[in-house]
């Protein structure tokens, strides 16, 4: 059982010379919305790109992955492959799609890839419907996936929608 804190895990990786960051949490950023609108800066939809990302520990080990070029939980190179050869599945959702607390081989997108499909995971913990829609617009339109798998979680997506609909920046997406 790994009882280190998230910051201890990050510290240990960095001591070893590994570029590591905690998993990013993009929702509930009301103060960011004001700044983005005022300055015209971009709204983050993913985490750091091409780094070791330490996500969570619910079952005794720290779930982690190497983030892709766009900062999502996909193997590096997945985006280029999808642009060259076409994309079968674009996955949208929250922590379940992101791969919360499981090893990368058990992410929904990894399972699809293990069956020969091209799949890109844009899920991120805490995403609600408007953040998923933003990922669809930002990434899905360019990738032109054959199918979009939009995962809905009835336990929290309506609450997330209520919160996101109050966000000044995200309201612009509606």
Short mmCIF file of N, CA, C and O in Angstrom, two decimals, residues 96-154:
data_model
loop_
_atom_site.label_atom_id
_atom_site.label_comp_id
_atom_site.label_asym_id
_atom_site.label_seq_id
_atom_site.Cartn_x
_atom_site.Cartn_y
_atom_site.Cartn_z
N UNK A 96 -14.27 9.09 -14.94
CA UNK A 96 -14.36 7.72 -15.43
C UNK A 96 -13.65 7.57 -16.77
O UNK A 96 -12.97 6.57 -17.02
N UNK A 97 -13.79 8.53 -17.64
CA UNK A 97 -13.13 8.50 -18.94
C UNK A 97 -11.65 8.83 -18.78
O UNK A 97 -10.80 8.21 -19.41
N UNK A 98 -11.36 9.79 -17.93
CA UNK A 98 -9.98 10.18 -17.67
C UNK A 98 -9.15 8.98 -17.22
O UNK A 98 -7.98 8.88 -17.55
N UNK A 99 -9.77 8.06 -16.50
CA UNK A 99 -9.07 6.89 -16.00
C UNK A 99 -8.75 7.00 -14.53
O UNK A 99 -7.70 6.57 -14.08
N UNK A 100 -9.68 7.58 -13.77
CA UNK A 100 -9.44 7.83 -12.36
C UNK A 100 -9.05 6.57 -11.60
O UNK A 100 -9.78 5.60 -11.58
N UNK A 101 -7.87 6.62 -11.05
CA UNK A 101 -7.38 5.64 -10.09
C UNK A 101 -7.21 4.24 -10.64
O UNK A 101 -7.20 3.27 -9.88
N UNK A 102 -7.11 4.11 -11.96
CA UNK A 102 -6.78 2.81 -12.56
C UNK A 102 -5.56 2.96 -13.45
O UNK A 102 -5.23 4.06 -13.89
N UNK A 103 -4.90 1.87 -13.69
CA UNK A 103 -3.72 1.88 -14.55
C UNK A 103 -4.14 2.16 -16.00
O UNK A 103 -5.26 1.84 -16.41
N UNK A 104 -3.25 2.78 -16.77
CA UNK A 104 -3.60 3.18 -18.15
C UNK A 104 -4.17 2.07 -19.02
O UNK A 104 -4.99 2.34 -19.89
N UNK A 105 -3.76 0.83 -18.82
CA UNK A 105 -4.30 -0.26 -19.63
C UNK A 105 -5.80 -0.46 -19.44
O UNK A 105 -6.45 -1.12 -20.25
N UNK A 106 -6.35 0.09 -18.37
CA UNK A 106 -7.76 -0.08 -18.07
C UNK A 106 -8.61 1.15 -18.41
O UNK A 106 -9.80 1.16 -18.14
N UNK A 107 -8.00 2.17 -19.00
CA UNK A 107 -8.79 3.32 -19.47
C UNK A 107 -9.66 2.84 -20.62
O UNK A 107 -9.27 1.97 -21.41
N UNK A 108 -10.86 3.42 -20.75
CA UNK A 108 -11.76 3.03 -21.83
C UNK A 108 -11.07 3.13 -23.19
O UNK A 108 -11.20 2.25 -24.05
N UNK A 109 -10.33 4.22 -23.41
CA UNK A 109 -9.66 4.42 -24.69
C UNK A 109 -8.59 3.35 -24.93
O UNK A 109 -8.41 2.90 -26.06
N UNK A 110 -7.90 2.94 -23.89
CA UNK A 110 -6.88 1.89 -24.03
C UNK A 110 -7.50 0.57 -24.42
O UNK A 110 -6.95 -0.18 -25.24
N UNK A 111 -8.65 0.27 -23.86
CA UNK A 111 -9.35 -0.97 -24.20
C UNK A 111 -9.77 -0.94 -25.66
O UNK A 111 -9.60 -1.93 -26.39
N UNK A 112 -10.28 0.19 -26.13
CA UNK A 112 -10.63 0.30 -27.56
C UNK A 112 -9.40 0.13 -28.44
O UNK A 112 -9.45 -0.58 -29.45
N UNK A 113 -8.28 0.77 -28.05
CA UNK A 113 -7.05 0.63 -28.84
C UNK A 113 -6.55 -0.81 -28.85
O UNK A 113 -6.01 -1.28 -29.85
N UNK A 114 -6.74 -1.54 -27.74
CA UNK A 114 -6.28 -2.93 -27.69
C UNK A 114 -7.05 -3.82 -28.66
O UNK A 114 -6.61 -4.92 -28.98
N UNK A 115 -8.21 -3.33 -29.14
CA UNK A 115 -9.01 -4.06 -30.12
C UNK A 115 -8.81 -3.52 -31.53
O UNK A 115 -9.60 -3.80 -32.43
N UNK A 116 -7.77 -2.71 -31.73
CA UNK A 116 -7.42 -2.23 -33.07
C UNK A 116 -8.03 -0.90 -33.47
O UNK A 116 -7.78 -0.44 -34.59
N UNK A 117 -8.80 -0.29 -32.61
CA UNK A 117 -9.42 1.00 -32.95
C UNK A 117 -8.46 2.14 -32.65
O UNK A 117 -7.57 2.01 -31.81
N UNK A 118 -8.64 3.25 -33.34
CA UNK A 118 -7.96 4.47 -32.94
C UNK A 118 -8.92 5.23 -32.03
O UNK A 118 -10.10 5.38 -32.35
N UNK A 119 -8.40 5.64 -30.89
CA UNK A 119 -9.25 6.28 -29.88
C UNK A 119 -8.46 7.36 -29.17
O UNK A 119 -7.30 7.16 -28.82
N UNK A 120 -9.11 8.49 -28.98
CA UNK A 120 -8.51 9.59 -28.22
C UNK A 120 -9.43 9.92 -27.06
O UNK A 120 -10.63 10.11 -27.21
N UNK A 121 -8.80 9.99 -25.89
CA UNK A 121 -9.47 10.27 -24.64
C UNK A 121 -9.28 11.74 -24.31
O UNK A 121 -8.15 12.19 -24.12
N UNK A 122 -10.37 12.51 -24.26
CA UNK A 122 -10.29 13.91 -23.83
C UNK A 122 -10.94 14.08 -22.46
O UNK A 122 -11.19 15.21 -22.04
N UNK A 123 -11.24 12.98 -21.79
CA UNK A 123 -11.87 13.06 -20.48
C UNK A 123 -10.93 13.65 -19.45
O UNK A 123 -9.72 13.46 -19.50
N UNK A 124 -11.51 14.36 -18.51
CA UNK A 124 -10.73 14.93 -17.41
C UNK A 124 -11.61 14.96 -16.17
O UNK A 124 -12.80 15.29 -16.26
N UNK A 125 -11.02 14.60 -15.06
CA UNK A 125 -11.80 14.57 -13.82
C UNK A 125 -12.42 15.94 -13.57
O UNK A 125 -11.80 16.97 -13.81
N UNK A 126 -13.66 15.91 -13.15
CA UNK A 126 -14.37 17.14 -12.87
C UNK A 126 -15.08 17.75 -14.06
O UNK A 126 -15.86 18.68 -13.89
N UNK A 127 -14.84 17.24 -15.26
CA UNK A 127 -15.53 17.81 -16.43
C UNK A 127 -17.03 17.58 -16.32
O UNK A 127 -17.47 16.50 -15.95
N UNK A 128 -17.76 18.59 -16.69
CA UNK A 128 -19.20 18.48 -16.83
C UNK A 128 -19.56 18.66 -18.29
O UNK A 128 -18.68 18.74 -19.17
N UNK A 129 -20.84 18.75 -18.59
CA UNK A 129 -21.28 18.84 -19.98
C UNK A 129 -20.68 19.99 -20.78
O UNK A 129 -20.35 19.80 -21.96
N UNK A 130 -20.53 21.17 -20.21
CA UNK A 130 -19.99 22.29 -20.99
C UNK A 130 -18.50 22.12 -21.27
O UNK A 130 -18.03 22.46 -22.36
N UNK A 131 -17.75 21.60 -20.31
CA UNK A 131 -16.33 21.34 -20.57
C UNK A 131 -16.16 20.22 -21.59
O UNK A 131 -15.25 20.27 -22.43
N UNK A 132 -17.03 19.23 -21.54
CA UNK A 132 -16.99 18.18 -22.57
C UNK A 132 -17.32 18.75 -23.94
O UNK A 132 -16.68 18.41 -24.94
N UNK A 133 -18.30 19.63 -23.99
CA UNK A 133 -18.65 20.28 -25.25
C UNK A 133 -17.47 21.11 -25.77
O UNK A 133 -17.17 21.09 -26.97
N UNK A 134 -16.79 21.81 -24.86
CA UNK A 134 -15.62 22.59 -25.26
C UNK A 134 -14.55 21.69 -25.86
O UNK A 134 -13.93 22.04 -26.88
N UNK A 135 -14.32 20.53 -25.27
CA UNK A 135 -13.34 19.59 -25.82
C UNK A 135 -13.77 19.07 -27.19
O UNK A 135 -12.95 18.92 -28.09
N UNK A 136 -15.07 18.83 -27.35
CA UNK A 136 -15.59 18.39 -28.65
C UNK A 136 -15.34 19.45 -29.71
O UNK A 136 -14.85 19.14 -30.81
N UNK A 137 -15.62 20.69 -29.39
CA UNK A 137 -15.43 21.78 -30.36
C UNK A 137 -13.94 21.98 -30.64
O UNK A 137 -13.52 22.10 -31.80
N UNK A 138 -13.13 22.01 -29.59
CA UNK A 138 -11.71 22.30 -29.74
C UNK A 138 -10.95 21.19 -30.45
O UNK A 138 -10.08 21.45 -31.26
N UNK A 139 -11.27 19.94 -30.14
CA UNK A 139 -10.49 18.82 -30.67
C UNK A 139 -11.26 17.97 -31.67
O UNK A 139 -10.70 17.50 -32.65
N UNK A 140 -12.53 17.73 -31.40
CA UNK A 140 -13.30 16.81 -32.23
C UNK A 140 -13.52 17.28 -33.64
O UNK A 140 -13.50 16.48 -34.58
N UNK A 141 -13.73 18.58 -33.81
CA UNK A 141 -14.00 19.08 -35.16
C UNK A 141 -12.81 18.86 -36.08
O UNK A 141 -12.97 18.48 -37.24
N UNK A 142 -11.60 19.09 -35.56
CA UNK A 142 -10.40 18.89 -36.38
C UNK A 142 -10.14 17.41 -36.64
O UNK A 142 -9.75 17.01 -37.74
N UNK A 143 -10.39 16.57 -35.64
CA UNK A 143 -10.08 15.15 -35.76
C UNK A 143 -11.11 14.37 -36.57
O UNK A 143 -10.82 13.30 -37.08
N UNK A 144 -12.31 14.90 -36.67
CA UNK A 144 -13.40 14.27 -37.42
C UNK A 144 -13.55 12.78 -37.07
O UNK A 144 -13.40 11.90 -37.94
N UNK A 145 -13.85 12.48 -35.81
CA UNK A 145 -13.98 11.07 -35.42
C UNK A 145 -15.17 10.40 -36.08
O UNK A 145 -16.17 11.04 -36.40
N UNK A 146 -15.03 9.11 -36.29
CA UNK A 146 -16.14 8.33 -36.83
C UNK A 146 -17.29 8.30 -35.82
O UNK A 146 -18.45 8.43 -36.20
N UNK A 147 -16.96 8.13 -34.54
CA UNK A 147 -17.96 8.12 -33.47
C UNK A 147 -17.46 8.92 -32.28
O UNK A 147 -16.27 8.88 -31.95
N UNK A 148 -18.37 9.63 -31.65
CA UNK A 148 -18.08 10.34 -30.40
C UNK A 148 -18.77 9.58 -29.28
O UNK A 148 -19.98 9.33 -29.35
N UNK A 149 -17.99 9.19 -28.29
CA UNK A 149 -18.55 8.54 -27.10
C UNK A 149 -18.55 9.57 -25.98
O UNK A 149 -17.50 9.91 -25.44
N UNK A 150 -19.73 10.08 -25.68
CA UNK A 150 -19.88 11.10 -24.64
C UNK A 150 -20.45 10.39 -23.42
O UNK A 150 -21.60 9.98 -23.41
N UNK A 151 -19.62 10.24 -22.39
CA UNK A 151 -20.01 9.53 -21.19
C UNK A 151 -20.72 10.50 -20.24
O UNK A 151 -20.20 11.56 -19.92
N UNK A 152 -21.87 10.10 -19.80
CA UNK A 152 -22.69 10.89 -18.88
C UNK A 152 -22.73 10.16 -17.55
O UNK A 152 -22.95 8.95 -17.50
N UNK A 153 -22.51 10.89 -16.47
CA UNK A 153 -22.55 10.31 -15.14
C UNK A 153 -23.68 10.98 -14.37
O UNK A 153 -23.57 12.14 -13.99
N UNK A 154 -24.76 10.24 -14.15
CA UNK A 154 -25.92 10.87 -13.52
C UNK A 154 -25.66 11.29 -12.08
O UNK A 154 -26.37 12.14 -11.55
#
